[in-house]
PDB file of C-alpha atoms in Angstrom:
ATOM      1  CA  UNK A   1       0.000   0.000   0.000  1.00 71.00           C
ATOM      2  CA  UNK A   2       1.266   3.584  -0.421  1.00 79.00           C
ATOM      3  CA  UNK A   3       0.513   6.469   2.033  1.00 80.00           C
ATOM      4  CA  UNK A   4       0.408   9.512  -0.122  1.00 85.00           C
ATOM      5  CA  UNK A   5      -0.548  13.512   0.983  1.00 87.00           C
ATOM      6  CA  UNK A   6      -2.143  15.656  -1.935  1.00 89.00           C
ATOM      7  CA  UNK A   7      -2.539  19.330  -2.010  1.00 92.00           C
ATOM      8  CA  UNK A   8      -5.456  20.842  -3.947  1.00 93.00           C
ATOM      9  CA  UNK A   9      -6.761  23.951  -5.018  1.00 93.00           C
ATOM     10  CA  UNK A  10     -10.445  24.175  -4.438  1.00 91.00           C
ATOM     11  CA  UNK A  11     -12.623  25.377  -6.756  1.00 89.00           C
ATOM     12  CA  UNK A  12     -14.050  29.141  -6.632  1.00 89.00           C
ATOM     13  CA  UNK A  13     -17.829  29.418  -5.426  1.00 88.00           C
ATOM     14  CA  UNK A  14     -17.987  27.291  -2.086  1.00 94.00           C
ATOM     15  CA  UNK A  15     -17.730  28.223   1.407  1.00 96.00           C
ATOM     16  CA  UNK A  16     -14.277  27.032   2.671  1.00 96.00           C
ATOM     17  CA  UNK A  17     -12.737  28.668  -0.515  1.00 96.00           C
ATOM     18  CA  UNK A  18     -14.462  32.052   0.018  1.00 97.00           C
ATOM     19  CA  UNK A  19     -14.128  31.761   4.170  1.00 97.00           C
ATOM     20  CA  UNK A  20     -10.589  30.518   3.940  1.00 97.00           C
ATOM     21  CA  UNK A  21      -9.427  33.403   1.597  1.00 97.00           C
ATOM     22  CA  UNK A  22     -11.029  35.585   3.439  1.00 97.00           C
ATOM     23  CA  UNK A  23      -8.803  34.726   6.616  1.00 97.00           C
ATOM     24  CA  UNK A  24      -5.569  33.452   4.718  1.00 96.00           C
ATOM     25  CA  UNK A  25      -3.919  33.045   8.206  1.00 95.00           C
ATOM     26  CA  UNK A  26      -6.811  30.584  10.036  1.00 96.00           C
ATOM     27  CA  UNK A  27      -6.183  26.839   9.138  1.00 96.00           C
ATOM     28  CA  UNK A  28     -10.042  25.042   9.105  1.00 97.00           C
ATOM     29  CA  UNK A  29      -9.659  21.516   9.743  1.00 94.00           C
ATOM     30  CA  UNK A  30     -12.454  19.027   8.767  1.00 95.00           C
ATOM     31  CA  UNK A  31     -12.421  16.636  11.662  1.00 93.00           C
ATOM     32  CA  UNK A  32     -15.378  14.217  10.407  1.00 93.00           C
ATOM     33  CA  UNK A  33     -18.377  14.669   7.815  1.00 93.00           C
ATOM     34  CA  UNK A  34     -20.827  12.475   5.534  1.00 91.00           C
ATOM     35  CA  UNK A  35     -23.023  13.162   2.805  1.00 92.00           C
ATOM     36  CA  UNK A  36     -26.858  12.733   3.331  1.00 91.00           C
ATOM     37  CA  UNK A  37     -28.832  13.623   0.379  1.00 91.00           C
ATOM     38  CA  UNK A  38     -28.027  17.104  -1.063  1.00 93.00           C
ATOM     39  CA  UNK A  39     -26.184  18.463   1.585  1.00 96.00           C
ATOM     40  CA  UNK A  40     -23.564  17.331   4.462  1.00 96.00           C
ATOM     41  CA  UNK A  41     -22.988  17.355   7.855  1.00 96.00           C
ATOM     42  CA  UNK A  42     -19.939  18.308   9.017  1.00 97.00           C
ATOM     43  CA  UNK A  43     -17.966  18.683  12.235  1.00 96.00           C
ATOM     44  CA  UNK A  44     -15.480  21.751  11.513  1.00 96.00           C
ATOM     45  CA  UNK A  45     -12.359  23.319  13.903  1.00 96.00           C
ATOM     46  CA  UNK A  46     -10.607  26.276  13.241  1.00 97.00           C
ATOM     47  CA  UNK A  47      -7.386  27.757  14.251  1.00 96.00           C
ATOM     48  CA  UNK A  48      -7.607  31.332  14.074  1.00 96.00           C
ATOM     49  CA  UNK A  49      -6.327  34.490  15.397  1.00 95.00           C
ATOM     50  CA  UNK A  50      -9.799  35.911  15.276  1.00 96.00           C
ATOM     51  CA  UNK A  51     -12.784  33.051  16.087  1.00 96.00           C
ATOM     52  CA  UNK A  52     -15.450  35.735  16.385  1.00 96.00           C
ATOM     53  CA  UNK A  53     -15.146  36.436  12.809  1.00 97.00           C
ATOM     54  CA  UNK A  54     -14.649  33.147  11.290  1.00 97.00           C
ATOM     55  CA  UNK A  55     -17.722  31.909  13.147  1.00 97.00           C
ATOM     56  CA  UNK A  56     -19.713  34.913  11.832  1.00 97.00           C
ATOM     57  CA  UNK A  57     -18.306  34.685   8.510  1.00 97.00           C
ATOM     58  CA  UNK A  58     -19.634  31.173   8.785  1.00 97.00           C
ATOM     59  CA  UNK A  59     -22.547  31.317   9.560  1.00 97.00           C
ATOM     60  CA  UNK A  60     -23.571  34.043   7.039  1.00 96.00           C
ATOM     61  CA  UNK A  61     -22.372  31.844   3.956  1.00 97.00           C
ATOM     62  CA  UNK A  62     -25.700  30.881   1.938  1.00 96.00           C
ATOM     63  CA  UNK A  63     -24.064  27.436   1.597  1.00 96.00           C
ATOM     64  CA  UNK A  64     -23.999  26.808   5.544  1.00 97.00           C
ATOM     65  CA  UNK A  65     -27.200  25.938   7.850  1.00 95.00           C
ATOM     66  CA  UNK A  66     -27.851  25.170  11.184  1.00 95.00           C
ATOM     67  CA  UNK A  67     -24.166  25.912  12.533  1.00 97.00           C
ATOM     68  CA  UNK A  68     -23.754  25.247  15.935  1.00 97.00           C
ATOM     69  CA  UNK A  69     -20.810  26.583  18.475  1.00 97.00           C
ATOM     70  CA  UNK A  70     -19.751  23.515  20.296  1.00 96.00           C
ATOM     71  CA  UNK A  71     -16.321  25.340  21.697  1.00 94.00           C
ATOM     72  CA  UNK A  72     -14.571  28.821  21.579  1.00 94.00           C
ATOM     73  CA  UNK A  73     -11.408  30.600  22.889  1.00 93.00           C
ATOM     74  CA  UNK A  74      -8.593  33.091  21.329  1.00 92.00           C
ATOM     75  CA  UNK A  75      -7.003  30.703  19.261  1.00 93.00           C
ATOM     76  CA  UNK A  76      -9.786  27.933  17.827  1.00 95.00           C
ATOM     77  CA  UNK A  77     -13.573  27.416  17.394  1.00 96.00           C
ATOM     78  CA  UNK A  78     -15.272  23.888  16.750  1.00 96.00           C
ATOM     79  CA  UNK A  79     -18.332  23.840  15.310  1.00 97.00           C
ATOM     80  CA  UNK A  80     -21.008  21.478  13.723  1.00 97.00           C
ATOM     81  CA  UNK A  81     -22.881  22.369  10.909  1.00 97.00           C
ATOM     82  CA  UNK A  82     -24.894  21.059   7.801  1.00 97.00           C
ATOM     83  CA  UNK A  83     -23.783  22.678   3.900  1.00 97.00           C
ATOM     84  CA  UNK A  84     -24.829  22.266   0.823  1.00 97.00           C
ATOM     85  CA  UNK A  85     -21.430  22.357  -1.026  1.00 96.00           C
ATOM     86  CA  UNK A  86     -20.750  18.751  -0.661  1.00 93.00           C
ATOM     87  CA  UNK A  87     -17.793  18.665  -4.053  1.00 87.00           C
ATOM     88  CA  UNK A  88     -14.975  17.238  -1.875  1.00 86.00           C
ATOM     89  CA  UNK A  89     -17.450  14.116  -1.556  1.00 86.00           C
ATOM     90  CA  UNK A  90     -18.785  13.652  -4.859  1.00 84.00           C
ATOM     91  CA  UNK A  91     -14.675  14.236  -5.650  1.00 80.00           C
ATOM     92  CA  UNK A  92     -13.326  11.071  -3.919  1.00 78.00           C
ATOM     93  CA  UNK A  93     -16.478   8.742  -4.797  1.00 80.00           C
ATOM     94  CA  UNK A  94     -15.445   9.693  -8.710  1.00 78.00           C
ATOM     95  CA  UNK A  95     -12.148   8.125  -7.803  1.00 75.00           C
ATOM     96  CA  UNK A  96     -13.331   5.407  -5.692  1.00 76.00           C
ATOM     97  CA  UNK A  97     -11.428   6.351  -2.296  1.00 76.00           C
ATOM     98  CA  UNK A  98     -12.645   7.120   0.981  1.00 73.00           C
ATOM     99  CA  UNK A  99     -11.915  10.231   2.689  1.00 73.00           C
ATOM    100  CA  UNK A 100      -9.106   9.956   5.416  1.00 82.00           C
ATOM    101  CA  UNK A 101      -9.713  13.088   8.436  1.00 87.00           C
ATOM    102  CA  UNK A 102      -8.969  15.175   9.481  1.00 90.00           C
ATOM    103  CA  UNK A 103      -8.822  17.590   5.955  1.00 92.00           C
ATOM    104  CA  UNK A 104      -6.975  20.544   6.328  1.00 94.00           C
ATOM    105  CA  UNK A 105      -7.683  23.950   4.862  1.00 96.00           C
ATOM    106  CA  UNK A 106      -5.684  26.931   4.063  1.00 95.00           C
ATOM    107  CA  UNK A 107      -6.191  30.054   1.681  1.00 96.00           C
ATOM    108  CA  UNK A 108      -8.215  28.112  -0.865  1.00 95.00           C
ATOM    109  CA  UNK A 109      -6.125  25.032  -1.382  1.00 95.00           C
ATOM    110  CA  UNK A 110      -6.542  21.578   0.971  1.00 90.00           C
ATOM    111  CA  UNK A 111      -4.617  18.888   2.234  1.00 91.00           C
ATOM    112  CA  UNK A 112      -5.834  15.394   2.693  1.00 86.00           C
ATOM    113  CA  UNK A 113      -3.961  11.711   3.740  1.00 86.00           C
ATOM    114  CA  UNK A 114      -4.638   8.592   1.769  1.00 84.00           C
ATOM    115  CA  UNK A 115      -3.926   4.940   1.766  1.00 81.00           C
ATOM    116  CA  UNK A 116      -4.016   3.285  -1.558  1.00 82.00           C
ATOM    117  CA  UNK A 117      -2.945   1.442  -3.803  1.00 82.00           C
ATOM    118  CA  UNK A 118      -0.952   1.996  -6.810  1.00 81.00           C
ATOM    119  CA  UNK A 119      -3.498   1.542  -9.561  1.00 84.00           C
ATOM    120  CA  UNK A 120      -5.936   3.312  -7.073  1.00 85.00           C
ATOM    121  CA  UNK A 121      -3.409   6.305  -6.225  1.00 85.00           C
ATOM    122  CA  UNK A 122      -3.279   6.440 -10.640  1.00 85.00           C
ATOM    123  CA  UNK A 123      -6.810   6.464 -10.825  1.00 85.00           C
ATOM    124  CA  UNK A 124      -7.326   9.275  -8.351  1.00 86.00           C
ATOM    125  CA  UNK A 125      -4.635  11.094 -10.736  1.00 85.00           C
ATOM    126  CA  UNK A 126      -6.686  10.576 -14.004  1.00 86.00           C
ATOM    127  CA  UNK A 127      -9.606  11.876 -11.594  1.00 85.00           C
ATOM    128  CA  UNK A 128      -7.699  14.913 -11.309  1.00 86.00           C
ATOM    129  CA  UNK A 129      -6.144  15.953 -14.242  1.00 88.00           C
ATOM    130  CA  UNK A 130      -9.582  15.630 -15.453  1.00 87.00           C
ATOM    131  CA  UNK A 131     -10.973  17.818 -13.120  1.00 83.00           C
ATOM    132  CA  UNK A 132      -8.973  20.704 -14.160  1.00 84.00           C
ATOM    133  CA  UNK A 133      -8.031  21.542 -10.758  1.00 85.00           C
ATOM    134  CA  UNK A 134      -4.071  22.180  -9.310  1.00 91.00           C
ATOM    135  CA  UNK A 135      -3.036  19.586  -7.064  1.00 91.00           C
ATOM    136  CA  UNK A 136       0.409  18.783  -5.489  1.00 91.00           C
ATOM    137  CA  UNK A 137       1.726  15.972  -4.411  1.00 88.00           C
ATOM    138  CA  UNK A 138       3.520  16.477  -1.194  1.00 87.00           C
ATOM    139  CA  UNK A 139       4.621  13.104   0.106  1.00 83.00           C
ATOM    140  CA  UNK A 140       4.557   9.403  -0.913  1.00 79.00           C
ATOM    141  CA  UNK A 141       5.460   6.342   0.809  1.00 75.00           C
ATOM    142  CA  UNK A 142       5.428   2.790   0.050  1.00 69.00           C
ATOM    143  CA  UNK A 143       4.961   0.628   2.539  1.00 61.00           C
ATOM    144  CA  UNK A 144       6.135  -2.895   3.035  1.00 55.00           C
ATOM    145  CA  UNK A 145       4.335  -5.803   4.990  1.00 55.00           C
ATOM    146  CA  UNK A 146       6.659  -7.398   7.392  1.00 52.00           C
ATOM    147  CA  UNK A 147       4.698 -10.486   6.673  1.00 56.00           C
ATOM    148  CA  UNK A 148       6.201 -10.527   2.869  1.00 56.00           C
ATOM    149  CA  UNK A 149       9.359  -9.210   4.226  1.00 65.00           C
ATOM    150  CA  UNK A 150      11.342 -12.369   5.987  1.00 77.00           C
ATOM    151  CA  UNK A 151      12.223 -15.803   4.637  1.00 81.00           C
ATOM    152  CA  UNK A 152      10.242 -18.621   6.340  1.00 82.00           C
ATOM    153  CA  UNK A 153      14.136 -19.727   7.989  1.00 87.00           C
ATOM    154  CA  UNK A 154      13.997 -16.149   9.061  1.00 87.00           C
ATOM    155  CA  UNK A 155      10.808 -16.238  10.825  1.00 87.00           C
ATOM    156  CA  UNK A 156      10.958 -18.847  11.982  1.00 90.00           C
ATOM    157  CA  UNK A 157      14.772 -17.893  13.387  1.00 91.00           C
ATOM    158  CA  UNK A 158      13.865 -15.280  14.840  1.00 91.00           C
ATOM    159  CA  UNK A 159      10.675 -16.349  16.416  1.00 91.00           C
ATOM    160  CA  UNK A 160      12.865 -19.026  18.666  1.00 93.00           C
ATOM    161  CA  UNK A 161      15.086 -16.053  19.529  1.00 92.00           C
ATOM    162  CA  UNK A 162      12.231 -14.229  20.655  1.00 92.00           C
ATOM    163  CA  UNK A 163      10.832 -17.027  22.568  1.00 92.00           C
ATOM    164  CA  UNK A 164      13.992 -18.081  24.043  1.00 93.00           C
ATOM    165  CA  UNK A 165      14.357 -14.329  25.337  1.00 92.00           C
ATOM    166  CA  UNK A 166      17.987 -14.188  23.467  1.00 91.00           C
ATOM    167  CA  UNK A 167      16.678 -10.461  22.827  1.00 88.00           C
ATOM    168  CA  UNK A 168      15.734  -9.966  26.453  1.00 87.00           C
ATOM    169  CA  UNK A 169      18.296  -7.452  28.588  1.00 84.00           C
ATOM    170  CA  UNK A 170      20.337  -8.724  30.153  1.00 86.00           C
ATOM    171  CA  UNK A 171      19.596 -11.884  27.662  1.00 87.00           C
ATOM    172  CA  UNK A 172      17.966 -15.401  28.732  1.00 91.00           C
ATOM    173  CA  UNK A 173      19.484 -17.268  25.534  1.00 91.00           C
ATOM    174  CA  UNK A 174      23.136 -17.510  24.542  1.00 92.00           C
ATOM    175  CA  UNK A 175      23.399 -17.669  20.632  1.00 92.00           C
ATOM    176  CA  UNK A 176      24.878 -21.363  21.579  1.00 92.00           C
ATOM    177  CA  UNK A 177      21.879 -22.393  23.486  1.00 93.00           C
ATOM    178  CA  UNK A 178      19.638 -20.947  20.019  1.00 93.00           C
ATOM    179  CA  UNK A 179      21.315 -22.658  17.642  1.00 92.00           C
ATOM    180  CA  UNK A 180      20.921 -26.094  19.751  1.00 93.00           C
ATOM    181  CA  UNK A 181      17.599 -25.698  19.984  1.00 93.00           C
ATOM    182  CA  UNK A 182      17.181 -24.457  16.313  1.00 93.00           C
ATOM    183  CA  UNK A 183      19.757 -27.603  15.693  1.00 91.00           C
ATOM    184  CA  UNK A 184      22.025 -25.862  13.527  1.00 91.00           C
ATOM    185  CA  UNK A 185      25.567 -24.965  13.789  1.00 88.00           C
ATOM    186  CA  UNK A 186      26.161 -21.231  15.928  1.00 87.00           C
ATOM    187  CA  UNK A 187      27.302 -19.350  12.429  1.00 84.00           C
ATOM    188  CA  UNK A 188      24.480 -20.149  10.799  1.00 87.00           C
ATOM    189  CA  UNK A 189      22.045 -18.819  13.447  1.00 89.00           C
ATOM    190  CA  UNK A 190      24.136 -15.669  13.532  1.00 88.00           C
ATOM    191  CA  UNK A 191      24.103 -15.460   9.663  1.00 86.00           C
ATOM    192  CA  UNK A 192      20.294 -15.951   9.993  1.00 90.00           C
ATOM    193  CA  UNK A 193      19.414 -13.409  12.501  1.00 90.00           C
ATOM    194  CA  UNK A 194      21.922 -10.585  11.245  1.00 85.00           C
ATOM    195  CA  UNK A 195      19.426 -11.050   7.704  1.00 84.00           C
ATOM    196  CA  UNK A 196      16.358 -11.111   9.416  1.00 83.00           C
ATOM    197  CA  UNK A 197      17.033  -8.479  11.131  1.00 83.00           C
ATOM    198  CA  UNK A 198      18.705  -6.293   8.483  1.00 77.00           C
ATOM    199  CA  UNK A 199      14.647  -6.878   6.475  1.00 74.00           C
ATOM    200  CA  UNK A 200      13.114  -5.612   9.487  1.00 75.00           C
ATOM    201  CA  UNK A 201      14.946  -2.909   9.769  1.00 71.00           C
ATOM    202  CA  UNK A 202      14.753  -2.035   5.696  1.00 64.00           C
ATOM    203  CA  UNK A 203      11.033  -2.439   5.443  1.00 61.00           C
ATOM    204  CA  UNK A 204      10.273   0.058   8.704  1.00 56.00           C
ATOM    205  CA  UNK A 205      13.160   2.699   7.918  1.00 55.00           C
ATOM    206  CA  UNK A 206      13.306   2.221   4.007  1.00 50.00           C
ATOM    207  CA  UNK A 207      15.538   0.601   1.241  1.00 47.00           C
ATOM    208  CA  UNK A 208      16.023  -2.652  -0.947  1.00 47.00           C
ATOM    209  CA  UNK A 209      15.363  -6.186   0.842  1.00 46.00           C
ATOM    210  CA  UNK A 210      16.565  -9.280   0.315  1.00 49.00           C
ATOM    211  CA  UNK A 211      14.950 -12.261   0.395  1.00 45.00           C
ATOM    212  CA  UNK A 212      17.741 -14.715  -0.638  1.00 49.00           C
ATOM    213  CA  UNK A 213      18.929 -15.772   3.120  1.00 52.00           C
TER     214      UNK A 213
END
């Protein structure tokens, strides 16, 4: 799977694109929200130098109903409210994702997390060169399953070691007492355990494994 962090211009004409340029400084974070028929209900903080006026500016948007204050001080504002702009939904069902929250907002453009996978993380590309909108990609990471990672000598290696408490401090297993009960010869469980642990290491921090030992 592949963790990946877009950022996207939103369209002109809905509220978080007028509110957010209007207070260029005030991050609006989209902390949960569904779509129900022709509108959505969302549950909305802000971080803002000035919460009087965001919520005001809020709640006199034609595209917002019913907001409620939930919380207020100095610095943020959560609210919960219903709107009728409900394009960053109909945007990931076109590319057959699910939305990941919180979504950030700043001065028009958005950031959002997903988990896909490649043919889905291409798909959701198509979706938006299509769209006509500017998007940046500002992170991607593959990640790797430990299950796929080891060798079933390695696993199984290891596993032993594990049980034995040879990774316990101060340590319960010798690497002579391993290899006896692994029945194999003390290099070898060495030259096991040194591999195994080298593709643990690669698939949490990064790089090439090998799958040979």
């Amino acid at each position: 799977m592949i963790s990946a962090r877009f950022r996207i211009r939103l369209p002109d004409g809905i509220w978080v694109t007028d509110v957010s340029t209007a207070f260029p400084r005030a991050t609006f974070r989209l902390l949960s929200g569904y779509k129900t028929g022709d509108s959505a209900l969302e549950l909305g903080e802000t971080i803002t130098d000035t919460p009087d006026d965001v919520v005001d500016s809020m709640r006199s948007h034609s595209s917002i109903h019913d907001y409620e204050l939930l919380e207020s001080d100095e610095r943020r504002v959560l609210g919960r409210y219903e709107t009728t702009d409900t394009n960053l939904y109909e945007f990931v069902e076109s590319a057959s994702l699910t939305i990941e929250f919180p979504v950030d907002v700043q001065n028009g453009f958005y950031e959002f997390d997903l988990t896909a996978t490649r043919e889905e993380l291409e798909g959701l590309r198509a979706t938006l060169d299509a769209s006509g909108l500017s998007y940046e990609l500002l992170s991607l990471t593959e990640s790797t399953d430990p299950e796929n990672t080891l060798t079933d000598r390695q696993r199984e290696v290891l596993e032993t070691a594990v049980r034995e408490g040879y990774f316990e401090v101060p340590r319960e297993c010798t690497l002579a007492e391993l290899a006896e009960t692994l029945d194999i010869d003390k290099s070898t469980a060495s030259t096991i355990l040194r591999r195994g642990e080298a593709e643990l290491l690669k698939s949490v921090l990064g790089g090439p494994t090998d799958r040979t030992g």
